[in-house]
Amino acid sequence: MTPATPPPLTLYRQMLRIRRCEEALVKAHGRGLIHGACHTYVGQEAVAVGVCAWLRRDDVVFSTHRGHGHALAKGVSCRELVAELFGRATGCSRGRGGSMHLFAPEVGLMGTSGIVGPCVLQAAGAGYSFKLLKSDRVGVAFFGDGAVNNGAFHEGLNMASIWKLPSLFVCENNQYATEVPFRYAAGNPSVASRGAAYAMPGIAVDGNDVFAVGEAAREATRRARSGEGPTLIECQTYRTRPHAEGMGDFTYRTREEVEEWKTRDPIRRWRERLVAEGTAQEAELTRVDAEVQDEVDDAVRFAEASAWPDPATACDHVYSV
Amino acid sequence: MTPATPPPLTLYRQMLRIRRCEEALVKAHGRGLIHGACHTYVGQEAVAVGVCAWLRRDDVVFSTHRGHGHALAKGVSCRELVAELFGRATGCSRGRGGSMHLFAPEVGLMGTSGIVGPCVLQAAGAGYSFKLLKSDRVGVAFFGDGAVNNGAFHEGLNMASIWKLPSLFVCENNQYATEVPFRYAAGNPSVASRGAAYAMPGIAVDGNDVFAVGEAAREATRRARSGEGPTLIECQTYRTRPHAEGMGDFTYRTREEVEEWKTRDPIRRWRERLVAEGTAQEAELTRVDAEVQDEVDDAVRFAEASAWPDPATACDHVYSV
Amino acid sequence: MRQLSFMEATLEALSEEMARDATIFVLGEGIGQRGGNFRTTVGLYDKYGPERLRDTPICERGFVGLACGAAMTGTRPVVDFMFLDFVLDALGEMINQIAKMQYMSSGRLKMPLLLRGCGGVGHAAATHHSTAGYPLFMHFPGFRVVVPSSPADAKGLLKTALRCDDPVLFLEHKSLLSLKGPVPDGEHLVPFGQARVVREGSSVTVVAVGIMVPRTLKAMESLAADGISVELIDPRTLAPLDIDTILASVRKTGRLLIADETFAPCGVGAEIAAQVMEGGFDDLDAPIRRLHGLHAPTPYSPPLEKAVVPDADAVARAIRDLHAE
Amino acid sequence: MRQLSFMEATLEALSEEMARDATIFVLGEGIGQRGGNFRTTVGLYDKYGPERLRDTPICERGFVGLACGAAMTGTRPVVDFMFLDFVLDALGEMINQIAKMQYMSSGRLKMPLLLRGCGGVGHAAATHHSTAGYPLFMHFPGFRVVVPSSPADAKGLLKTALRCDDPVLFLEHKSLLSLKGPVPDGEHLVPFGQARVVREGSSVTVVAVGIMVPRTLKAMESLAADGISVELIDPRTLAPLDIDTILASVRKTGRLLIADETFAPCGVGAEIAAQVMEGGFDDLDAPIRRLHGLHAPTPYSPPLEKAVVPDADAVARAIRDLHAE
Ligand SMILES: Cc1ncc(C[n+]2csc(CCOP(=O)(O)OP(=O)(O)O)c2C)c(N)n1
Ligand SMILES: Cc1ncc(C[n+]2csc(CCOP(=O)(O)OP(=O)(O)O)c2C)c(N)n1
Ligand SMILES: [Mg+2]
Ligand SMILES: [Mg+2]
């Protein structure tokens, strides 16, 4: 069973929720409320939202160090996300994970990760489970361009292809791995074209266009659910903030490049399109803006008021019993 | 400096030396003189000989579990090879390695390996050294089709490509990894076409034609020595004996398939061509046959007469001092 | 009781559990139609088909990582890696991912994943087919580590492993595979964390790991004559480790030797010695001794290979020396 | 003497050695123009260019394996891996290849390869940026393992590592990087296998690894008052391990505590305890004690992270308890 076509306004709300949440986290980071690293998703919102729009709650997502957007798009609440980054017991990982280890299996977020690569293999593994269990669920990996040069990409895509696993491999090509350009790190500048090495469809889409991403995800999930196998989707996008909060920018890329990409802001573009096409009224959109802001403000208050985890629990759950 | 074009008769002698040596090892294995595994190179002789014909003594080779042919073609003597498999102190690895761990750095054989994959990375590493040292030496990896699906292939070829390393990646596609067909294990049945994923030239040649292999190696080594970067060469070939001595055959492939490939025997083909083209006289060839047989018989006698390594040396050379 | 080899015993365990639990599937090279390099899956392909007996490409990191994702999503993968050496390429997936998922998800995810294959020295297999490496799985939190020494334990422990929700490393010594012994049929389960007292004795305690158990039994034949009464303990699982049984024995004998084929530094012997020292210092009448393989990559040639491994004579010598201290 | 931070001291060492030896090159992510995530190569790119300061794709296994091939063919690679966690994907290359090449080639090949980066818990870096893991490099034969605790040692040991023909793991604790201390300039080399007696004392010997040295010094402030005289030893290199200096100290004090931040099972504490028991049993007036981090993946939240790490108070408590035994 395929999810219903997502309402345009919902896509807008979800992208905006990610953006406002990240902005709140940036502020909080400045206030010292976030303890470890904090990699924001600003600029890439259309990818997580466009793909997750075609996922069901029982489909599963494996993500990266830049996973806030995936968590929110898959159904983690702002409260649980912010509380996690604040290290509180109410966080989605109970404070054990922080920015890079978001877990909410109850909504299909199987983990973000501090290690580049494994999510590709794990999404293939989820596909393997679903195939064996004769279910029509799908496993999705979100990963950056940096992961493409890693052996996990090669081994994972090959296994998914030869076993026709119901998996999606979503590469967010934001053109840099930390500060290393993809054009330097990869012999072949196209990610999508690498599908050919595994006899897997590989398609490139404008990652700042939530509709384009959604259309690709719609077809890829259809293929997966109907047993036709995996798909590689390259979403060409850009992060408009530094690699991580507190890090510099503009040593490895120019202000102009960043400014140029800001003009392609996926949220503004979608908003303008909704208005232009008459899909939504300015008023509705403004109401959504306000609601999202309230939701995020509430999440920050909630997180700050939340209790710390009990040190006595530090060794719980190392083993199942 | 490029080596001179190899005399046709030398190619014949080298291929025959490998064949006769393997036949002697098979007999010895039957007599219990070989202790560990023994993977013969029978049927693939044209690859090692065709490639090594264009290598200098100071070029380096990194090989696999099926490395007897590479060792001999790179300059290891039959005596040192046979003695090694017999586990004697006179073996090329002083008896420490056996069939899968042949070392003779003095002739550029940097090791065969019991692990599939690493040779690809090490050949890139040798290329890196030679580039840094401003030398025109090249690093060569020989590996099977089974290694193509391994992350080492992906990571190694990508690095070699982006850094334009003087490395050769020679895949011996004999169509099976132990008993698993490449067409099952790989989404894309062509190895050569994978060069595209790394923007590296990838060429496919008849691996049972020593001249064709040599031409590919000539161009690839020229590219490497002149700073134009690495090349991927897929040699399509076949092993006409079981995966390893003592193992069965014909459960995963048919007798017919094996027989059909025997008709393409690289040694017989080359011999017939030399005669047909008048490059060599039957008499010369017969003399070479006899000389090679003597050489191999001598190697077996030498090995059997050789001393065992001294147990007191078992822990030598774990560290440099 | 009927006699089975190690291979037959573990095949029976796997076959029974696969019949019981339809979510179990096996990943490995040659474990399909071929039935496994060590005959670990003979006959199962015909019963359960290619999806549950999945031949893999040679991508150890890949299929271990795939197994991790599968275990997180409702199935129970068995990684049949042949030799531990091969799967070292997957240690990143094991240490960073598999061992941590339960903890990082606060117990909301389980990790029912079995890693099984061979480790240990023998048959001139040389340095890429001889690694045991279990100490590192003891060092990092999250793993269960099983090293059986008898066919009966192999069956009972493998069945327990296939019902355990933690990642389990099940390591067999290749020289034990064809060893025969009595094996109970049907529902025979050996719990983790319970050592087996193989022989009771009074003068020296020997804790032997895996293949060192039969080697120690052989050594004991020559010792009885000299009136050295050895209590032989097989921990069976190294994580969890049944230290109580070991401490109780040391309380009785006052002397402890740990015999383990693999390397000494930061190894099983060191860990057991440290724990006994912490929990039974006053019971010790002599220093705890360790007998391990020599600290060198495993050489090929028989005389060299023999030299790096502690055999029955070495065990006998070590026991005599300790008894004399 | 001038005061330098750890980072400045190791940068100076690397810079001096790169000037001395044109075959040294560095591989890692962001170690080129950027100068390294931990400023390990700042300024070197401009001096030595891209071939000697090589930014890599994110393929740890790949560039470690490449470094192996380079070290076999006349150059001296330095793998700057940032956090040890990242390079666990390359353990297969390290254990199967890098550690074995000298042995398998009977000494005809050398392996001048440095693996350097951070390990250890702190800054809420969480479970993928906190692994130390050095016990496994002690377990497998072939590696040298260096864990410095002062800027002077960091410089002297790194220079020695860059002249050593064996593969070296050089692991710094991220919380030490900005710690300042006196550092001799120029030709300052600290040999491997020589422990440093940081403080002489008479009642308890503490062997502290890496960051546990400053933590123990802090703990000692509160102990002097109670007349507990601690002899503090920093082994500096764990392989080779200077057991003689430790044994000599235990002969004097009769009491030994090993303080190490990382996991206890099959860890540094176990190995040192076992060796001291073997070589100094009769000198012991009390059981050897181990103080390690808790056996769990490293959690993120500060109160949880603090709970899994032994701090100065924990060291003080452990010393008091041991002194009272
Ligand atoms: C195996 C591994 N190596 C290195 C790192 C350090 N690291 C964290 S993020 C990052 C860059 C990732 O780039 P990309 O995959 O393109 O994702 P992006 O940050 O652009 O979203 C690196 C190298 C890591 N987390 N894991
Ligand atoms: C990493 C690793 N996994 C598994 C093995 C076991 N093994 C030895 S040879 C082999 C098949 C190799 O096939 P291929 O690369 O095609 O070489 P061929 O034997 O055909 O020459 C396998 C799986 C190994 N040696 N290394
Ligand atoms: Mg990126
Ligand atoms: Mg093959």
PDB file of N, CA, C and O in Angstrom, chain B residues 196-242:
ATOM      1  N   ALA B 196      34.398   3.403 -15.738  1.00  0.00           N
ATOM      2  CA  ALA B 196      33.646   4.656 -15.887  1.00  0.00           C
ATOM      3  C   ALA B 196      33.274   5.271 -14.544  1.00  0.00           C
ATOM      4  O   ALA B 196      33.256   6.493 -14.396  1.00  0.00           O
ATOM      5  N   ALA B 197      32.972   4.440 -13.555  1.00  0.00           N
ATOM      6  CA  ALA B 197      32.578   4.964 -12.246  1.00  0.00           C
ATOM      7  C   ALA B 197      33.706   5.758 -11.602  1.00  0.00           C
ATOM      8  O   ALA B 197      33.492   6.513 -10.658  1.00  0.00           O
ATOM      9  N   TYR B 198      34.914   5.569 -12.123  1.00  0.00           N
ATOM     10  CA  TYR B 198      36.081   6.249 -11.552  1.00  0.00           C
ATOM     11  C   TYR B 198      36.787   7.105 -12.589  1.00  0.00           C
ATOM     12  O   TYR B 198      37.896   7.585 -12.343  1.00  0.00           O
ATOM     13  N   ALA B 199      36.133   7.293 -13.738  1.00  0.00           N
ATOM     14  CA  ALA B 199      36.759   8.031 -14.837  1.00  0.00           C
ATOM     15  C   ALA B 199      38.129   7.447 -15.150  1.00  0.00           C
ATOM     16  O   ALA B 199      39.119   8.160 -15.299  1.00  0.00           O
ATOM     17  N   MET B 200      38.201   6.130 -15.178  1.00  0.00           N
ATOM     18  CA  MET B 200      39.451   5.435 -15.485  1.00  0.00           C
ATOM     19  C   MET B 200      39.232   4.584 -16.726  1.00  0.00           C
ATOM     20  O   MET B 200      38.174   3.968 -16.864  1.00  0.00           O
ATOM     21  N   PRO B 201      40.205   4.564 -17.655  1.00  0.00           N
ATOM     22  CA  PRO B 201      40.024   3.684 -18.807  1.00  0.00           C
ATOM     23  C   PRO B 201      39.872   2.245 -18.344  1.00  0.00           C
ATOM     24  O   PRO B 201      40.645   1.781 -17.490  1.00  0.00           O
ATOM     25  N   GLY B 202      38.867   1.577 -18.873  1.00  0.00           N
ATOM     26  CA  GLY B 202      38.666   0.170 -18.542  1.00  0.00           C
ATOM     27  C   GLY B 202      38.572  -0.606 -19.838  1.00  0.00           C
ATOM     28  O   GLY B 202      37.749  -0.285 -20.690  1.00  0.00           O
ATOM     29  N   ILE B 203      39.447  -1.568 -20.017  1.00  0.00           N
ATOM     30  CA  ILE B 203      39.412  -2.309 -21.263  1.00  0.00           C
ATOM     31  C   ILE B 203      39.312  -3.802 -21.001  1.00  0.00           C
ATOM     32  O   ILE B 203      39.856  -4.316 -20.022  1.00  0.00           O
ATOM     33  N   ALA B 204      38.594  -4.486 -21.884  1.00  0.00           N
ATOM     34  CA  ALA B 204      38.427  -5.929 -21.780  1.00  0.00           C
ATOM     35  C   ALA B 204      39.252  -6.601 -22.866  1.00  0.00           C
ATOM     36  O   ALA B 204      39.245  -6.155 -24.016  1.00  0.00           O
ATOM     37  N   VAL B 205      39.992  -7.635 -22.483  1.00  0.00           N
ATOM     38  CA  VAL B 205      40.776  -8.373 -23.481  1.00  0.00           C
ATOM     39  C   VAL B 205      40.585  -9.873 -23.303  1.00  0.00           C
ATOM     40  O   VAL B 205      40.182 -10.330 -22.229  1.00  0.00           O
ATOM     41  N   ASP B 206      40.910 -10.598 -24.368  1.00  0.00           N
ATOM     42  CA  ASP B 206      40.905 -12.053 -24.319  1.00  0.00           C
ATOM     43  C   ASP B 206      42.079 -12.491 -23.444  1.00  0.00           C
ATOM     44  O   ASP B 206      43.241 -12.381 -23.833  1.00  0.00           O
ATOM     45  N   GLY B 207      41.772 -12.945 -22.252  1.00  0.00           N
ATOM     46  CA  GLY B 207      42.807 -13.289 -21.296  1.00  0.00           C
ATOM     47  C   GLY B 207      43.535 -14.581 -21.626  1.00  0.00           C
ATOM     48  O   GLY B 207      44.499 -14.939 -20.947  1.00  0.00           O
ATOM     49  N   ASN B 208      43.092 -15.259 -22.680  1.00  0.00           N
ATOM     50  CA  ASN B 208      43.796 -16.470 -23.098  1.00  0.00           C
ATOM     51  C   ASN B 208      44.686 -16.209 -24.315  1.00  0.00           C
ATOM     52  O   ASN B 208      45.187 -17.138 -24.935  1.00  0.00           O
ATOM     53  N   ASP B 209      44.844 -14.933 -24.641  1.00  0.00           N
ATOM     54  CA  ASP B 209      45.693 -14.543 -25.770  1.00  0.00           C
ATOM     55  C   ASP B 209      46.831 -13.678 -25.219  1.00  0.00           C
ATOM     56  O   ASP B 209      46.630 -12.496 -24.906  1.00  0.00           O
ATOM     57  N   VAL B 210      47.996 -14.274 -25.066  1.00  0.00           N
ATOM     58  CA  VAL B 210      49.103 -13.571 -24.421  1.00  0.00           C
ATOM     59  C   VAL B 210      49.484 -12.297 -25.171  1.00  0.00           C
ATOM     60  O   VAL B 210      49.902 -11.309 -24.561  1.00  0.00           O
ATOM     61  N   PHE B 211      49.278 -12.286 -26.467  1.00  0.00           N
ATOM     62  CA  PHE B 211      49.607 -11.084 -27.243  1.00  0.00           C
ATOM     63  C   PHE B 211      48.610  -9.961 -26.927  1.00  0.00           C
ATOM     64  O   PHE B 211      48.998  -8.827 -26.639  1.00  0.00           O
ATOM     65  N   ALA B 212      47.336 -10.295 -26.927  1.00  0.00           N
ATOM     66  CA  ALA B 212      46.294  -9.292 -26.618  1.00  0.00           C
ATOM     67  C   ALA B 212      46.497  -8.710 -25.218  1.00  0.00           C
ATOM     68  O   ALA B 212      46.447  -7.491 -25.019  1.00  0.00           O
ATOM     69  N   VAL B 213      46.779  -9.576 -24.258  1.00  0.00           N
ATOM     70  CA  VAL B 213      47.025  -9.104 -22.896  1.00  0.00           C
ATOM     71  C   VAL B 213      48.248  -8.184 -22.890  1.00  0.00           C
ATOM     72  O   VAL B 213      48.224  -7.097 -22.311  1.00  0.00           O
ATOM     73  N   GLY B 214      49.264  -8.604 -23.603  1.00  0.00           N
ATOM     74  CA  GLY B 214      50.490  -7.810 -23.656  1.00  0.00           C
ATOM     75  C   GLY B 214      50.265  -6.435 -24.254  1.00  0.00           C
ATOM     76  O   GLY B 214      50.764  -5.433 -23.737  1.00  0.00           O
ATOM     77  N   GLU B 215      49.481  -6.362 -25.309  1.00  0.00           N
ATOM     78  CA  GLU B 215      49.211  -5.063 -25.932  1.00  0.00           C
ATOM     79  C   GLU B 215      48.505  -4.138 -24.958  1.00  0.00           C
ATOM     80  O   GLU B 215      48.821  -2.947 -24.852  1.00  0.00           O
ATOM     81  N   ALA B 216      47.559  -4.697 -24.217  1.00  0.00           N
ATOM     82  CA  ALA B 216      46.840  -3.881 -23.226  1.00  0.00           C
ATOM     83  C   ALA B 216      47.810  -3.417 -22.146  1.00  0.00           C
ATOM     84  O   ALA B 216      47.797  -2.249 -21.729  1.00  0.00           O
ATOM     85  N   ALA B 217      48.686  -4.322 -21.719  1.00  0.00           N
ATOM     86  CA  ALA B 217      49.644  -3.976 -20.661  1.00  0.00           C
ATOM     87  C   ALA B 217      50.664  -2.965 -21.175  1.00  0.00           C
ATOM     88  O   ALA B 217      51.101  -2.075 -20.444  1.00  0.00           O
ATOM     89  N   ARG B 218      51.023  -3.075 -22.433  1.00  0.00           N
ATOM     90  CA  ARG B 218      51.990  -2.144 -23.012  1.00  0.00           C
ATOM     91  C   ARG B 218      51.440  -0.715 -22.934  1.00  0.00           C
ATOM     92  O   ARG B 218      52.091   0.190 -22.422  1.00  0.00           O
ATOM     93  N   GLU B 219      50.215  -0.557 -23.350  1.00  0.00           N
ATOM     94  CA  GLU B 219      49.601   0.774 -23.325  1.00  0.00           C
ATOM     95  C   GLU B 219      49.368   1.252 -21.882  1.00  0.00           C
ATOM     96  O   GLU B 219      49.633   2.410 -21.553  1.00  0.00           O
ATOM     97  N   ALA B 220      48.927   0.343 -21.030  1.00  0.00           N
ATOM     98  CA  ALA B 220      48.649   0.735 -19.633  1.00  0.00           C
ATOM     99  C   ALA B 220      49.939   1.135 -18.918  1.00  0.00           C
ATOM    100  O   ALA B 220      49.961   2.128 -18.172  1.00  0.00           O
ATOM    101  N   THR B 221      51.011   0.409 -19.156  1.00  0.00           N
ATOM    102  CA  THR B 221      52.273   0.771 -18.494  1.00  0.00           C
ATOM    103  C   THR B 221      52.820   2.075 -19.087  1.00  0.00           C
ATOM    104  O   THR B 221      53.373   2.899 -18.369  1.00  0.00           O
ATOM    105  N   ARG B 222      52.609   2.273 -20.372  1.00  0.00           N
ATOM    106  CA  ARG B 222      53.053   3.523 -20.980  1.00  0.00           C
ATOM    107  C   ARG B 222      52.325   4.694 -20.330  1.00  0.00           C
ATOM    108  O   ARG B 222      52.941   5.665 -19.889  1.00  0.00           O
ATOM    109  N   ARG B 223      51.002   4.570 -20.239  1.00  0.00           N
ATOM    110  CA  ARG B 223      50.214   5.613 -19.575  1.00  0.00           C
ATOM    111  C   ARG B 223      50.750   5.876 -18.170  1.00  0.00           C
ATOM    112  O   ARG B 223      50.998   7.027 -17.784  1.00  0.00           O
ATOM    113  N   ALA B 224      50.939   4.806 -17.434  1.00  0.00           N
ATOM    114  CA  ALA B 224      51.372   4.945 -16.036  1.00  0.00           C
ATOM    115  C   ALA B 224      52.739   5.623 -15.953  1.00  0.00           C
ATOM    116  O   ALA B 224      52.911   6.607 -15.237  1.00  0.00           O
ATOM    117  N   ARG B 225      53.684   5.141 -16.755  1.00  0.00           N
ATOM    118  CA  ARG B 225      55.050   5.682 -16.665  1.00  0.00           C
ATOM    119  C   ARG B 225      55.121   7.139 -17.115  1.00  0.00           C
ATOM    120  O   ARG B 225      55.961   7.909 -16.676  1.00  0.00           O
ATOM    121  N   SER B 226      54.184   7.510 -17.963  1.00  0.00           N
ATOM    122  CA  SER B 226      54.241   8.888 -18.469  1.00  0.00           C
ATOM    123  C   SER B 226      53.295   9.811 -17.701  1.00  0.00           C
ATOM    124  O   SER B 226      52.970  10.898 -18.156  1.00  0.00           O
ATOM    125  N   GLY B 227      52.828   9.339 -16.539  1.00  0.00           N
ATOM    126  CA  GLY B 227      52.050  10.231 -15.672  1.00  0.00           C
ATOM    127  C   GLY B 227      50.603  10.419 -16.076  1.00  0.00           C
ATOM    128  O   GLY B 227      49.922  11.328 -15.587  1.00  0.00           O
ATOM    129  N   GLU B 228      50.105   9.565 -16.987  1.00  0.00           N
ATOM    130  CA  GLU B 228      48.709   9.736 -17.428  1.00  0.00           C
ATOM    131  C   GLU B 228      47.721   9.005 -16.526  1.00  0.00           C
ATOM    132  O   GLU B 228      46.508   9.127 -16.699  1.00  0.00           O
ATOM    133  N   GLY B 229      48.232   8.222 -15.585  1.00  0.00           N
ATOM    134  CA  GLY B 229      47.346   7.600 -14.612  1.00  0.00           C
ATOM    135  C   GLY B 229      47.103   6.118 -14.814  1.00  0.00           C
ATOM    136  O   GLY B 229      47.719   5.474 -15.672  1.00  0.00           O
ATOM    137  N   PRO B 230      46.199   5.581 -14.002  1.00  0.00           N
ATOM    138  CA  PRO B 230      45.979   4.134 -13.927  1.00  0.00           C
ATOM    139  C   PRO B 230      45.064   3.602 -15.025  1.00  0.00           C
ATOM    140  O   PRO B 230      44.394   4.373 -15.706  1.00  0.00           O
ATOM    141  N   THR B 231      45.067   2.289 -15.184  1.00  0.00           N
ATOM    142  CA  THR B 231      44.197   1.610 -16.149  1.00  0.00           C
ATOM    143  C   THR B 231      43.632   0.345 -15.505  1.00  0.00           C
ATOM    144  O   THR B 231      44.324  -0.326 -14.743  1.00  0.00           O
ATOM    145  N   LEU B 232      42.384   0.089 -15.830  1.00  0.00           N
ATOM    146  CA  LEU B 232      41.741  -1.155 -15.414  1.00  0.00           C
ATOM    147  C   LEU B 232      41.693  -2.085 -16.623  1.00  0.00           C
ATOM    148  O   LEU B 232      41.212  -1.699 -17.686  1.00  0.00           O
ATOM    149  N   ILE B 233      42.253  -3.274 -16.469  1.00  0.00           N
ATOM    150  CA  ILE B 233      42.249  -4.251 -17.561  1.00  0.00           C
ATOM    151  C   ILE B 233      41.491  -5.496 -17.118  1.00  0.00           C
ATOM    152  O   ILE B 233      41.837  -6.113 -16.110  1.00  0.00           O
ATOM    153  N   GLU B 234      40.432  -5.820 -17.829  1.00  0.00           N
ATOM    154  CA  GLU B 234      39.692  -7.053 -17.542  1.00  0.00           C
ATOM    155  C   GLU B 234      40.166  -8.138 -18.501  1.00  0.00           C
ATOM    156  O   GLU B 234      39.990  -8.012 -19.716  1.00  0.00           O
ATOM    157  N   CYS B 235      40.778  -9.169 -17.963  1.00  0.00           N
ATOM    158  CA  CYS B 235      41.226 -10.289 -18.795  1.00  0.00           C
ATOM    159  C   CYS B 235      40.211 -11.418 -18.657  1.00  0.00           C
ATOM    160  O   CYS B 235      40.078 -11.995 -17.568  1.00  0.00           O
ATOM    161  N   GLN B 236      39.512 -11.715 -19.723  1.00  0.00           N
ATOM    162  CA  GLN B 236      38.497 -12.761 -19.671  1.00  0.00           C
ATOM    163  C   GLN B 236      39.152 -14.101 -19.890  1.00  0.00           C
ATOM    164  O   GLN B 236      39.751 -14.360 -20.932  1.00  0.00           O
ATOM    165  N   THR B 237      39.106 -14.921 -18.855  1.00  0.00           N
ATOM    166  CA  THR B 237      39.825 -16.184 -18.882  1.00  0.00           C
ATOM    167  C   THR B 237      39.060 -17.245 -18.101  1.00  0.00           C
ATOM    168  O   THR B 237      37.862 -17.071 -17.817  1.00  0.00           O
ATOM    169  N   TYR B 238      39.735 -18.295 -17.756  1.00  0.00           N
ATOM    170  CA  TYR B 238      39.057 -19.437 -17.127  1.00  0.00           C
ATOM    171  C   TYR B 238      40.095 -20.300 -16.435  1.00  0.00           C
ATOM    172  O   TYR B 238      41.208 -20.468 -16.938  1.00  0.00           O
ATOM    173  N   ARG B 239      39.745 -20.820 -15.262  1.00  0.00           N
ATOM    174  CA  ARG B 239      40.651 -21.794 -14.639  1.00  0.00           C
ATOM    175  C   ARG B 239      40.100 -23.166 -14.983  1.00  0.00           C
ATOM    176  O   ARG B 239      38.924 -23.445 -14.777  1.00  0.00           O
ATOM    177  N   THR B 240      40.943 -24.001 -15.540  1.00  0.00           N
ATOM    178  CA  THR B 240      40.447 -25.297 -16.006  1.00  0.00           C
ATOM    179  C   THR B 240      40.623 -26.386 -14.947  1.00  0.00           C
ATOM    180  O   THR B 240      40.255 -27.532 -15.189  1.00  0.00           O
ATOM    181  N   ARG B 241      41.174 -26.026 -13.789  1.00  0.00           N
ATOM    182  CA  ARG B 241      41.211 -26.981 -12.670  1.00  0.00           C
ATOM    183  C   ARG B 241      40.246 -26.507 -11.582  1.00  0.00           C
ATOM    184  O   ARG B 241      39.772 -25.375 -11.633  1.00  0.00           O
ATOM    185  N   PRO B 242      39.952 -27.351 -10.599  1.00  0.00           N
ATOM    186  CA  PRO B 242      39.077 -26.914  -9.504  1.00  0.00           C
ATOM    187  C   PRO B 242      39.650 -25.691  -8.791  1.00  0.00           C
ATOM    188  O   PRO B 242      40.838 -25.381  -8.951  1.00  0.00           O
TER     189      PRO B 242
END
